[in-house]
Amino acid sequence: VLGIDPGTAITGFGVVEQNEEPRLVDAGAILTKAGTPLPERLLAIHQQLSSVIDAFQPDAVAVEELFFSKNARTAMSVGHARGVVLLAAAQAGLPIFNYKPAEVKVAVTGYGNAAKPQVQEMVRLLLHLDEIPKPDDVADAIAVALCHLQSAYLRQLMAEE
């Protein structure tokens, strides 16, 4: 699964697979420069994310839902990046799953109001990593992928009943 934390400045991604336990396949950040016109930034996100999808052929894309902050401009900017992420996934014919930040926190830490450092430390522990992935957006994207894997597992269990 490809987990994504969208943003216009930094879009984090994490490719996680699950066999006996989850394993990080790859992770990184798509960076765009401040001051670059928005359409160019969105194009760069789309192109680089499409390359990640082509390279790793995920079964699904898990995206963090937009969290409305007090800053409307930031929310709009993240919304634009999220739209480009959804477009890249749809163009690849991949199923898209959306998760609220609280759902991701519960899946990874067991607590819906967990602080960002707690989520990041659990990502490190669950995947047996030496260090917390950086920047924060990468750790967040990996957490979204882990949330999807747990949700998919639970959906499978329920379907078997």
Tab-separated table of N, CA and C in Angstrom:
chain	number	residue	atom	x	y	z
A	1	VAL	N	0.847	-1.186	0.000
A	1	VAL	CA	0.000	0.000	0.000
A	1	VAL	C	0.886	1.242	0.000
A	2	LEU	N	0.416	2.256	-0.721
A	2	LEU	CA	1.111	3.534	-0.769
A	2	LEU	C	0.351	4.512	0.111
A	3	GLY	N	0.976	4.945	1.195
A	3	GLY	CA	0.391	5.942	2.080
A	3	GLY	C	0.893	7.313	1.696
A	4	ILE	N	0.003	8.301	1.745
A	4	ILE	CA	0.377	9.649	1.320
A	4	ILE	C	-0.134	10.689	2.307
A	5	ASP	N	0.758	11.624	2.637
A	5	ASP	CA	0.414	12.806	3.426
A	5	ASP	C	0.579	14.001	2.489
A	6	PRO	N	-0.527	14.495	1.889
A	6	PRO	CA	-0.405	15.528	0.864
A	6	PRO	C	-0.087	16.916	1.406
A	7	GLY	N	0.637	17.669	0.610
A	7	GLY	CA	0.949	19.061	0.902
A	7	GLY	C	1.604	19.684	-0.315
A	8	THR	N	1.486	20.999	-0.480
A	8	THR	CA	2.101	21.615	-1.654
A	8	THR	C	3.601	21.800	-1.480
A	9	ALA	N	4.059	22.063	-0.274
A	9	ALA	CA	5.501	22.205	-0.045
A	9	ALA	C	6.162	20.837	0.064
A	10	ILE	N	5.542	19.946	0.849
A	10	ILE	CA	6.072	18.595	1.055
A	10	ILE	C	4.915	17.607	1.000
A	11	THR	N	5.018	16.651	0.104
A	11	THR	CA	4.086	15.524	0.071
A	11	THR	C	4.885	14.301	0.480
A	12	GLY	N	4.533	13.737	1.628
A	12	GLY	CA	5.227	12.543	2.097
A	12	GLY	C	4.578	11.298	1.525
A	13	PHE	N	5.400	10.268	1.272
A	13	PHE	CA	4.846	8.991	0.830
A	13	PHE	C	5.587	7.850	1.513
A	14	GLY	N	4.880	6.749	1.679
A	14	GLY	CA	5.474	5.552	2.259
A	14	GLY	C	4.846	4.324	1.635
A	15	VAL	N	5.680	3.413	1.165
A	15	VAL	CA	5.210	2.153	0.595
A	15	VAL	C	5.453	1.077	1.647
A	16	VAL	N	4.370	0.460	2.101
A	16	VAL	CA	4.457	-0.553	3.155
A	16	VAL	C	3.765	-1.815	2.655
A	17	GLU	N	4.404	-2.951	2.880
A	17	GLU	CA	3.766	-4.223	2.540
A	17	GLU	C	3.567	-5.029	3.812
A	18	GLN	N	2.629	-5.946	3.756
A	18	GLN	CA	2.312	-6.748	4.935
A	18	GLN	C	2.386	-8.218	4.571
A	19	ASN	N	3.234	-8.949	5.258
A	19	ASN	CA	3.233	-10.403	5.195
A	19	ASN	C	2.887	-10.859	6.601
A	20	GLU	N	3.860	-11.375	7.329
A	20	GLU	CA	3.615	-11.695	8.742
A	20	GLU	C	3.455	-10.411	9.552
A	21	GLU	N	4.304	-9.446	9.244
A	21	GLU	CA	4.199	-8.129	9.880
A	21	GLU	C	4.541	-7.074	8.840
A	22	PRO	N	4.194	-5.817	9.110
A	22	PRO	CA	4.439	-4.779	8.106
A	22	PRO	C	5.928	-4.536	7.880
A	23	ARG	N	6.248	-4.190	6.619
A	23	ARG	CA	7.636	-3.905	6.246
A	23	ARG	C	7.655	-2.670	5.357
A	24	LEU	N	8.551	-1.739	5.689
A	24	LEU	CA	8.709	-0.537	4.878
A	24	LEU	C	9.505	-0.880	3.627
A	25	VAL	N	8.907	-0.648	2.464
A	25	VAL	CA	9.560	-0.914	1.185
A	25	VAL	C	10.338	0.323	0.741
A	26	ASP	N	9.691	1.483	0.835
A	26	ASP	CA	10.339	2.729	0.432
A	26	ASP	C	9.541	3.892	1.019
A	27	ALA	N	10.190	5.003	1.167
A	27	ALA	CA	9.524	6.211	1.657
A	27	ALA	C	10.320	7.416	1.200
A	28	GLY	N	9.640	8.536	1.127
A	28	GLY	CA	10.335	9.746	0.724
A	28	GLY	C	9.406	10.939	0.744
A	29	ALA	N	9.936	12.047	0.277
A	29	ALA	CA	9.185	13.295	0.244
A	29	ALA	C	9.315	13.931	-1.128
A	30	ILE	N	8.205	14.409	-1.622
A	30	ILE	CA	8.186	15.183	-2.856
A	30	ILE	C	8.201	16.643	-2.422
A	31	LEU	N	9.268	17.327	-2.766
A	31	LEU	CA	9.458	18.711	-2.325
A	31	LEU	C	9.228	19.672	-3.485
A	32	THR	N	8.522	20.752	-3.209
A	32	THR	CA	8.383	21.813	-4.206
A	32	THR	C	8.840	23.122	-3.566
A	33	LYS	N	9.341	24.003	-4.402
A	33	LYS	CA	9.923	25.249	-3.895
A	33	LYS	C	8.870	26.328	-3.683
A	34	ALA	N	8.969	26.981	-2.529
A	34	ALA	CA	8.121	28.141	-2.252
A	34	ALA	C	8.410	29.195	-3.311
A	35	GLY	N	7.388	29.892	-3.724
A	35	GLY	CA	7.569	30.926	-4.736
A	35	GLY	C	7.329	30.420	-6.146
A	36	THR	N	7.373	29.107	-6.334
A	36	THR	CA	7.061	28.528	-7.637
A	36	THR	C	5.546	28.614	-7.823
A	37	PRO	N	5.083	28.975	-9.009
A	37	PRO	CA	3.634	29.057	-9.220
A	37	PRO	C	2.939	27.734	-8.875
A	38	LEU	N	1.750	27.841	-8.279
A	38	LEU	CA	1.014	26.668	-7.819
A	38	LEU	C	0.829	25.606	-8.905
A	39	PRO	N	0.427	25.967	-10.128
A	39	PRO	CA	0.264	24.921	-11.143
A	39	PRO	C	1.542	24.110	-11.382
A	40	GLU	N	2.695	24.762	-11.338
A	40	GLU	CA	3.968	24.054	-11.524
A	40	GLU	C	4.255	23.131	-10.343
A	41	ARG	N	3.918	23.574	-9.150
A	41	ARG	CA	4.124	22.734	-7.959
A	41	ARG	C	3.232	21.498	-8.031
A	42	LEU	N	1.982	21.695	-8.422
A	42	LEU	CA	1.052	20.571	-8.522
A	42	LEU	C	1.486	19.594	-9.607
A	43	LEU	N	1.975	20.116	-10.720
A	43	LEU	CA	2.480	19.252	-11.792
A	43	LEU	C	3.654	18.413	-11.296
A	44	ALA	N	4.560	19.027	-10.555
A	44	ALA	CA	5.718	18.292	-10.017
A	44	ALA	C	5.264	17.184	-9.074
A	45	ILE	N	4.289	17.481	-8.213
A	45	ILE	CA	3.768	16.458	-7.295
A	45	ILE	C	3.171	15.307	-8.096
A	46	HIS	N	2.362	15.643	-9.096
A	46	HIS	CA	1.716	14.611	-9.913
A	46	HIS	C	2.750	13.739	-10.624
A	47	GLN	N	3.727	14.368	-11.254
A	47	GLN	CA	4.732	13.604	-12.004
A	47	GLN	C	5.551	12.696	-11.095
A	48	GLN	N	5.998	13.225	-9.971
A	48	GLN	CA	6.827	12.414	-9.074
A	48	GLN	C	6.022	11.303	-8.409
A	49	LEU	N	4.783	11.591	-8.045
A	49	LEU	CA	3.947	10.563	-7.439
A	49	LEU	C	3.612	9.473	-8.455
A	50	SER	N	3.361	9.861	-9.692
A	50	SER	CA	3.111	8.874	-10.749
A	50	SER	C	4.321	7.971	-10.935
A	51	SER	N	5.518	8.528	-10.821
A	51	SER	CA	6.744	7.724	-10.917
A	51	SER	C	6.842	6.727	-9.766
A	52	VAL	N	6.468	7.156	-8.565
A	52	VAL	CA	6.475	6.258	-7.398
A	52	VAL	C	5.483	5.113	-7.626
A	53	ILE	N	4.300	5.447	-8.117
A	53	ILE	CA	3.282	4.423	-8.388
A	53	ILE	C	3.793	3.435	-9.434
A	54	ASP	N	4.396	3.944	-10.503
A	54	ASP	CA	4.948	3.069	-11.549
A	54	ASP	C	6.045	2.169	-11.001
A	55	ALA	N	6.888	2.711	-10.148
A	55	ALA	CA	8.035	1.956	-9.630
A	55	ALA	C	7.623	0.856	-8.661
A	56	PHE	N	6.620	1.109	-7.827
A	56	PHE	CA	6.299	0.161	-6.749
A	56	PHE	C	4.994	-0.605	-6.941
A	57	GLN	N	4.182	-0.198	-7.905
A	57	GLN	CA	2.943	-0.918	-8.225
A	57	GLN	C	2.131	-1.292	-6.977
A	58	PRO	N	1.733	-0.317	-6.174
A	58	PRO	CA	0.960	-0.647	-4.967
A	58	PRO	C	-0.421	-1.198	-5.331
A	59	ASP	N	-1.009	-1.939	-4.395
A	59	ASP	CA	-2.361	-2.475	-4.581
A	59	ASP	C	-3.422	-1.423	-4.275
A	60	ALA	N	-3.060	-0.437	-3.463
A	60	ALA	CA	-4.017	0.586	-3.040
A	60	ALA	C	-3.264	1.839	-2.618
A	61	VAL	N	-3.988	2.942	-2.585
A	61	VAL	CA	-3.441	4.214	-2.118
A	61	VAL	C	-4.273	4.668	-0.923
A	62	ALA	N	-3.597	4.981	0.166
A	62	ALA	CA	-4.245	5.478	1.381
A	62	ALA	C	-3.810	6.926	1.581
A	63	VAL	N	-4.787	7.807	1.711
A	63	VAL	CA	-4.504	9.242	1.781
A	63	VAL	C	-5.105	9.820	3.053
A	64	GLU	N	-4.325	10.673	3.700
A	64	GLU	CA	-4.861	11.355	4.876
A	64	GLU	C	-5.865	12.405	4.417
A	65	GLU	N	-7.037	12.401	5.057
A	65	GLU	CA	-8.060	13.386	4.725
A	65	GLU	C	-7.626	14.766	5.179
A	66	LEU	N	-8.218	15.734	4.538
A	66	LEU	CA	-7.906	17.124	4.842
A	66	LEU	C	-8.387	17.473	6.242
A	67	PHE	N	-7.479	18.013	7.036
A	67	PHE	CA	-7.810	18.498	8.371
A	67	PHE	C	-7.917	20.011	8.263
A	68	PHE	N	-9.096	20.543	8.519
A	68	PHE	CA	-9.293	21.976	8.364
A	68	PHE	C	-8.645	22.736	9.504
A	69	SER	N	-7.660	23.504	9.143
A	69	SER	CA	-6.970	24.324	10.131
A	69	SER	C	-7.626	25.701	10.175
A	70	LYS	N	-7.133	26.532	11.046
A	70	LYS	CA	-7.662	27.888	11.153
A	70	LYS	C	-7.253	28.721	9.945
A	71	ASN	N	-6.188	28.305	9.268
A	71	ASN	CA	-5.692	29.047	8.123
A	71	ASN	C	-6.341	28.506	6.847
A	72	ALA	N	-7.288	29.250	6.301
A	72	ALA	CA	-8.023	28.810	5.111
A	72	ALA	C	-7.091	28.650	3.914
A	73	ARG	N	-6.091	29.500	3.803
A	73	ARG	CA	-5.162	29.419	2.674
A	73	ARG	C	-4.386	28.106	2.715
A	74	THR	N	-3.949	27.701	3.905
A	74	THR	CA	-3.238	26.427	4.053
A	74	THR	C	-4.154	25.268	3.684
A	75	ALA	N	-5.392	25.320	4.151
A	75	ALA	CA	-6.350	24.255	3.845
A	75	ALA	C	-6.591	24.152	2.345
A	76	MET	N	-6.710	25.273	1.671
A	76	MET	CA	-6.904	25.274	0.217
A	76	MET	C	-5.692	24.677	-0.486
A	77	SER	N	-4.520	25.069	-0.045
A	77	SER	CA	-3.285	24.584	-0.648
A	77	SER	C	-3.160	23.070	-0.509
A	78	VAL	N	-3.433	22.561	0.693
A	78	VAL	CA	-3.381	21.114	0.924
A	78	VAL	C	-4.453	20.422	0.090
A	79	GLY	N	-5.611	21.050	-0.038
A	79	GLY	CA	-6.686	20.490	-0.856
A	79	GLY	C	-6.281	20.340	-2.306
A	80	HIS	N	-5.562	21.320	-2.833
A	80	HIS	CA	-5.060	21.221	-4.210
A	80	HIS	C	-4.110	20.036	-4.351
A	81	ALA	N	-3.187	19.906	-3.414
A	81	ALA	CA	-2.221	18.797	-3.462
A	81	ALA	C	-2.940	17.460	-3.342
A	82	ARG	N	-3.942	17.407	-2.479
A	82	ARG	CA	-4.705	16.173	-2.291
A	82	ARG	C	-5.417	15.786	-3.585
A	83	GLY	N	-5.952	16.775	-4.290
A	83	GLY	CA	-6.615	16.511	-5.566
A	83	GLY	C	-5.673	15.905	-6.584
A	84	VAL	N	-4.459	16.399	-6.631
A	84	VAL	CA	-3.454	15.871	-7.554
A	84	VAL	C	-3.091	14.433	-7.176
A	85	VAL	N	-3.004	14.157	-5.886
A	85	VAL	CA	-2.720	12.798	-5.404
A	85	VAL	C	-3.837	11.851	-5.841
A	86	LEU	N	-5.083	12.269	-5.647
A	86	LEU	CA	-6.222	11.439	-6.038
A	86	LEU	C	-6.232	11.205	-7.545
A	87	LEU	N	-5.884	12.225	-8.310
A	87	LEU	CA	-5.813	12.098	-9.763
A	87	LEU	C	-4.768	11.063	-10.178
A	88	ALA	N	-3.582	11.136	-9.603
A	88	ALA	CA	-2.513	10.188	-9.955
A	88	ALA	C	-2.930	8.755	-9.638
A	89	ALA	N	-3.571	8.561	-8.490
A	89	ALA	CA	-4.028	7.217	-8.110
A	89	ALA	C	-5.125	6.730	-9.055
A	90	ALA	N	-6.067	7.612	-9.379
A	90	ALA	CA	-7.160	7.235	-10.278
A	90	ALA	C	-6.632	6.916	-11.675
A	91	GLN	N	-5.663	7.698	-12.152
A	91	GLN	CA	-5.081	7.431	-13.468
A	91	GLN	C	-4.410	6.064	-13.518
A	92	ALA	N	-3.879	5.627	-12.382
A	92	ALA	CA	-3.222	4.318	-12.307
A	92	ALA	C	-4.232	3.197	-12.055
A	93	GLY	N	-5.506	3.553	-11.896
A	93	GLY	CA	-6.542	2.556	-11.667
A	93	GLY	C	-6.508	1.938	-10.283
A	94	LEU	N	-5.942	2.662	-9.329
A	94	LEU	CA	-5.797	2.122	-7.975
A	94	LEU	C	-6.974	2.507	-7.085
A	95	PRO	N	-7.395	1.596	-6.208
A	95	PRO	CA	-8.415	1.977	-5.229
A	95	PRO	C	-7.826	2.979	-4.240
A	96	ILE	N	-8.645	3.945	-3.865
A	96	ILE	CA	-8.211	5.018	-2.970
A	96	ILE	C	-8.995	4.919	-1.667
A	97	PHE	N	-8.269	4.976	-0.558
A	97	PHE	CA	-8.885	4.926	0.761
A	97	PHE	C	-8.480	6.184	1.517
A	98	ASN	N	-9.461	6.825	2.147
A	98	ASN	CA	-9.224	8.069	2.873
A	98	ASN	C	-9.361	7.834	4.368
A	99	TYR	N	-8.439	8.405	5.122
A	99	TYR	CA	-8.452	8.239	6.575
A	99	TYR	C	-8.317	9.585	7.264
A	100	LYS	N	-9.143	9.785	8.270
A	100	LYS	CA	-9.053	11.002	9.080
A	100	LYS	C	-7.815	10.909	9.973
A	101	PRO	N	-7.226	12.052	10.328
A	101	PRO	CA	-6.051	12.025	11.204
A	101	PRO	C	-6.283	11.231	12.495
A	102	ALA	N	-7.465	11.351	13.091
A	102	ALA	CA	-7.741	10.611	14.336
A	102	ALA	C	-7.773	9.103	14.098
A	103	GLU	N	-8.261	8.675	12.927
A	103	GLU	CA	-8.272	7.243	12.598
A	103	GLU	C	-6.851	6.704	12.487
A	104	VAL	N	-5.990	7.494	11.878
A	104	VAL	CA	-4.587	7.093	11.729
A	104	VAL	C	-3.946	6.973	13.108
A	105	LYS	N	-4.200	7.946	13.966
A	105	LYS	CA	-3.624	7.926	15.318
A	105	LYS	C	-4.090	6.713	16.107
A	106	VAL	N	-5.379	6.387	16.026
A	106	VAL	CA	-5.903	5.219	16.735
A	106	VAL	C	-5.257	3.945	16.204
A	107	ALA	N	-5.148	3.826	14.884
A	107	ALA	CA	-4.585	2.615	14.282
A	107	ALA	C	-3.131	2.402	14.680
A	108	VAL	N	-2.383	3.484	14.794
A	108	VAL	CA	-0.942	3.371	15.039
A	108	VAL	C	-0.597	3.393	16.526
A	109	THR	N	-1.332	4.202	17.306
A	109	THR	CA	-0.980	4.343	18.729
A	109	THR	C	-2.034	3.790	19.681
A	110	GLY	N	-3.255	3.602	19.179
A	110	GLY	CA	-4.345	3.180	20.049
A	110	GLY	C	-5.062	4.345	20.709
A	111	TYR	N	-4.662	5.580	20.376
A	111	TYR	CA	-5.221	6.771	21.013
A	111	TYR	C	-5.451	7.848	19.956
A	112	GLY	N	-6.711	8.273	19.792
A	112	GLY	CA	-7.072	9.222	18.746
A	112	GLY	C	-6.551	10.630	18.912
A	113	ASN	N	-6.104	10.978	20.117
A	113	ASN	CA	-5.550	12.313	20.348
A	113	ASN	C	-4.043	12.273	20.565
A	114	ALA	N	-3.411	11.216	20.082
A	114	ALA	CA	-1.956	11.085	20.250
A	114	ALA	C	-1.238	12.271	19.605
A	115	ALA	N	-0.151	12.684	20.217
A	115	ALA	CA	0.671	13.765	19.668
A	115	ALA	C	1.516	13.223	18.517
A	116	LYS	N	1.903	14.124	17.633
A	116	LYS	CA	2.703	13.742	16.466
A	116	LYS	C	3.954	12.935	16.845
A	117	PRO	N	4.704	13.317	17.882
A	117	PRO	CA	5.886	12.514	18.249
A	117	PRO	C	5.541	11.077	18.659
A	118	GLN	N	4.372	10.880	19.272
A	118	GLN	CA	3.957	9.521	19.645
A	118	GLN	C	3.684	8.681	18.400
A	119	VAL	N	3.009	9.270	17.429
A	119	VAL	CA	2.713	8.568	16.176
A	119	VAL	C	4.022	8.201	15.478
A	120	GLN	N	4.935	9.144	15.416
A	120	GLN	CA	6.212	8.907	14.735
A	120	GLN	C	7.020	7.815	15.422
A	121	GLU	N	7.022	7.798	16.736
A	121	GLU	CA	7.756	6.763	17.467
A	121	GLU	C	7.124	5.394	17.237
A	122	MET	N	5.800	5.333	17.179
A	122	MET	CA	5.140	4.053	16.917
A	122	MET	C	5.429	3.559	15.502
A	123	VAL	N	5.518	4.468	14.543
A	123	VAL	CA	5.908	4.082	13.175
A	123	VAL	C	7.283	3.426	13.223
A	124	ARG	N	8.200	4.049	13.942
A	124	ARG	CA	9.557	3.509	14.069
A	124	ARG	C	9.524	2.118	14.697
A	125	LEU	N	8.774	1.969	15.781
A	125	LEU	CA	8.718	0.691	16.499
A	125	LEU	C	8.027	-0.401	15.684
A	126	LEU	N	6.887	-0.075	15.076
A	126	LEU	CA	6.125	-1.073	14.323
A	126	LEU	C	6.897	-1.617	13.123
A	127	LEU	N	7.742	-0.773	12.547
A	127	LEU	CA	8.496	-1.181	11.358
A	127	LEU	C	9.949	-1.531	11.670
A	128	HIS	N	10.292	-1.539	12.958
A	128	HIS	CA	11.652	-1.891	13.405
A	128	HIS	C	12.715	-1.030	12.712
A	129	LEU	N	12.468	0.275	12.688
A	129	LEU	CA	13.402	1.214	12.065
A	129	LEU	C	14.378	1.737	13.108
A	130	ASP	N	15.575	2.071	12.674
A	130	ASP	CA	16.572	2.627	13.586
A	130	ASP	C	16.221	4.052	14.001
A	131	GLU	N	15.626	4.797	13.067
A	131	GLU	CA	15.292	6.194	13.330
A	131	GLU	C	13.891	6.503	12.832
A	132	ILE	N	13.323	7.568	13.353
A	132	ILE	CA	12.030	8.051	12.875
A	132	ILE	C	12.242	8.649	11.487
A	133	PRO	N	11.421	8.261	10.511
A	133	PRO	CA	11.569	8.832	9.164
A	133	PRO	C	11.377	10.349	9.179
A	134	LYS	N	12.179	11.026	8.400
A	134	LYS	CA	12.119	12.479	8.291
A	134	LYS	C	11.976	12.865	6.831
A	135	PRO	N	11.380	13.994	6.510
A	135	PRO	CA	10.700	14.908	7.424
A	135	PRO	C	9.419	14.287	7.998
A	136	ASP	N	8.762	15.024	8.877
A	136	ASP	CA	7.560	14.534	9.553
A	136	ASP	C	6.512	14.010	8.577
A	137	ASP	N	6.420	14.638	7.411
A	137	ASP	CA	5.417	14.255	6.416
A	137	ASP	C	5.615	12.811	5.952
A	138	VAL	N	6.851	12.345	5.937
A	138	VAL	CA	7.144	10.965	5.537
A	138	VAL	C	6.639	10.002	6.609
A	139	ALA	N	6.933	10.290	7.865
A	139	ALA	CA	6.442	9.447	8.962
A	139	ALA	C	4.915	9.433	8.974
A	140	ASP	N	4.301	10.580	8.699
A	140	ASP	CA	2.839	10.655	8.654
A	140	ASP	C	2.279	9.794	7.525
A	141	ALA	N	2.915	9.827	6.366
A	141	ALA	CA	2.468	9.021	5.225
A	141	ALA	C	2.577	7.529	5.532
A	142	ILE	N	3.655	7.139	6.184
A	142	ILE	CA	3.835	5.734	6.567
A	142	ILE	C	2.747	5.335	7.562
A	143	ALA	N	2.415	6.236	8.487
A	143	ALA	CA	1.349	5.961	9.457
A	143	ALA	C	0.015	5.743	8.744
A	144	VAL	N	-0.248	6.505	7.687
A	144	VAL	CA	-1.480	6.334	6.912
A	144	VAL	C	-1.490	4.954	6.251
A	145	ALA	N	-0.349	4.534	5.716
A	145	ALA	CA	-0.256	3.200	5.108
A	145	ALA	C	-0.502	2.115	6.155
A	146	LEU	N	0.081	2.268	7.335
A	146	LEU	CA	-0.133	1.292	8.413
A	146	LEU	C	-1.601	1.254	8.830
A	147	CYS	N	-2.233	2.407	8.883
A	147	CYS	CA	-3.657	2.488	9.210
A	147	CYS	C	-4.463	1.694	8.189
A	148	HIS	N	-4.136	1.855	6.918
A	148	HIS	CA	-4.868	1.125	5.883
A	148	HIS	C	-4.669	-0.381	6.016
A	149	LEU	N	-3.454	-0.800	6.270
A	149	LEU	CA	-3.202	-2.238	6.418
A	149	LEU	C	-4.019	-2.815	7.566
A	150	GLN	N	-4.090	-2.096	8.672
A	150	GLN	CA	-4.888	-2.572	9.803
A	150	GLN	C	-6.374	-2.589	9.440
A	151	SER	N	-6.844	-1.549	8.780
A	151	SER	CA	-8.252	-1.475	8.386
A	151	SER	C	-8.599	-2.574	7.391
A	152	ALA	N	-7.705	-2.839	6.447
A	152	ALA	CA	-7.932	-3.900	5.461
A	152	ALA	C	-8.006	-5.254	6.149
A	153	TYR	N	-7.143	-5.461	7.131
A	153	TYR	CA	-7.140	-6.718	7.885
A	153	TYR	C	-8.470	-6.897	8.619
A	154	LEU	N	-8.940	-5.834	9.252
A	154	LEU	CA	-10.216	-5.902	9.972
A	154	LEU	C	-11.384	-6.127	9.016
A	155	ARG	N	-11.360	-5.465	7.844
A	155	ARG	CA	-12.415	-5.684	6.846
A	155	ARG	C	-12.420	-7.140	6.387
A	156	GLN	N	-11.239	-7.722	6.222
A	156	GLN	CA	-11.125	-9.117	5.800
A	156	GLN	C	-11.705	-10.049	6.868
A	157	LEU	N	-11.385	-9.788	8.127
A	157	LEU	CA	-11.921	-10.613	9.212
A	157	LEU	C	-13.444	-10.551	9.256
A	158	MET	N	-13.982	-9.361	9.085
A	158	MET	CA	-15.435	-9.197	9.125
A	158	MET	C	-16.098	-9.895	7.941
A	159	ALA	N	-15.456	-9.887	6.789
A	159	ALA	CA	-16.008	-10.529	5.598
A	159	ALA	C	-16.036	-12.046	5.744
A	160	GLU	N	-15.118	-12.590	6.546
A	160	GLU	CA	-15.031	-14.036	6.730
A	160	GLU	C	-16.105	-14.566	7.666
A	161	GLU	N	-16.730	-13.688	8.442
A	161	GLU	CA	-17.759	-14.139	9.399
A	161	GLU	C	-19.062	-14.459	8.709
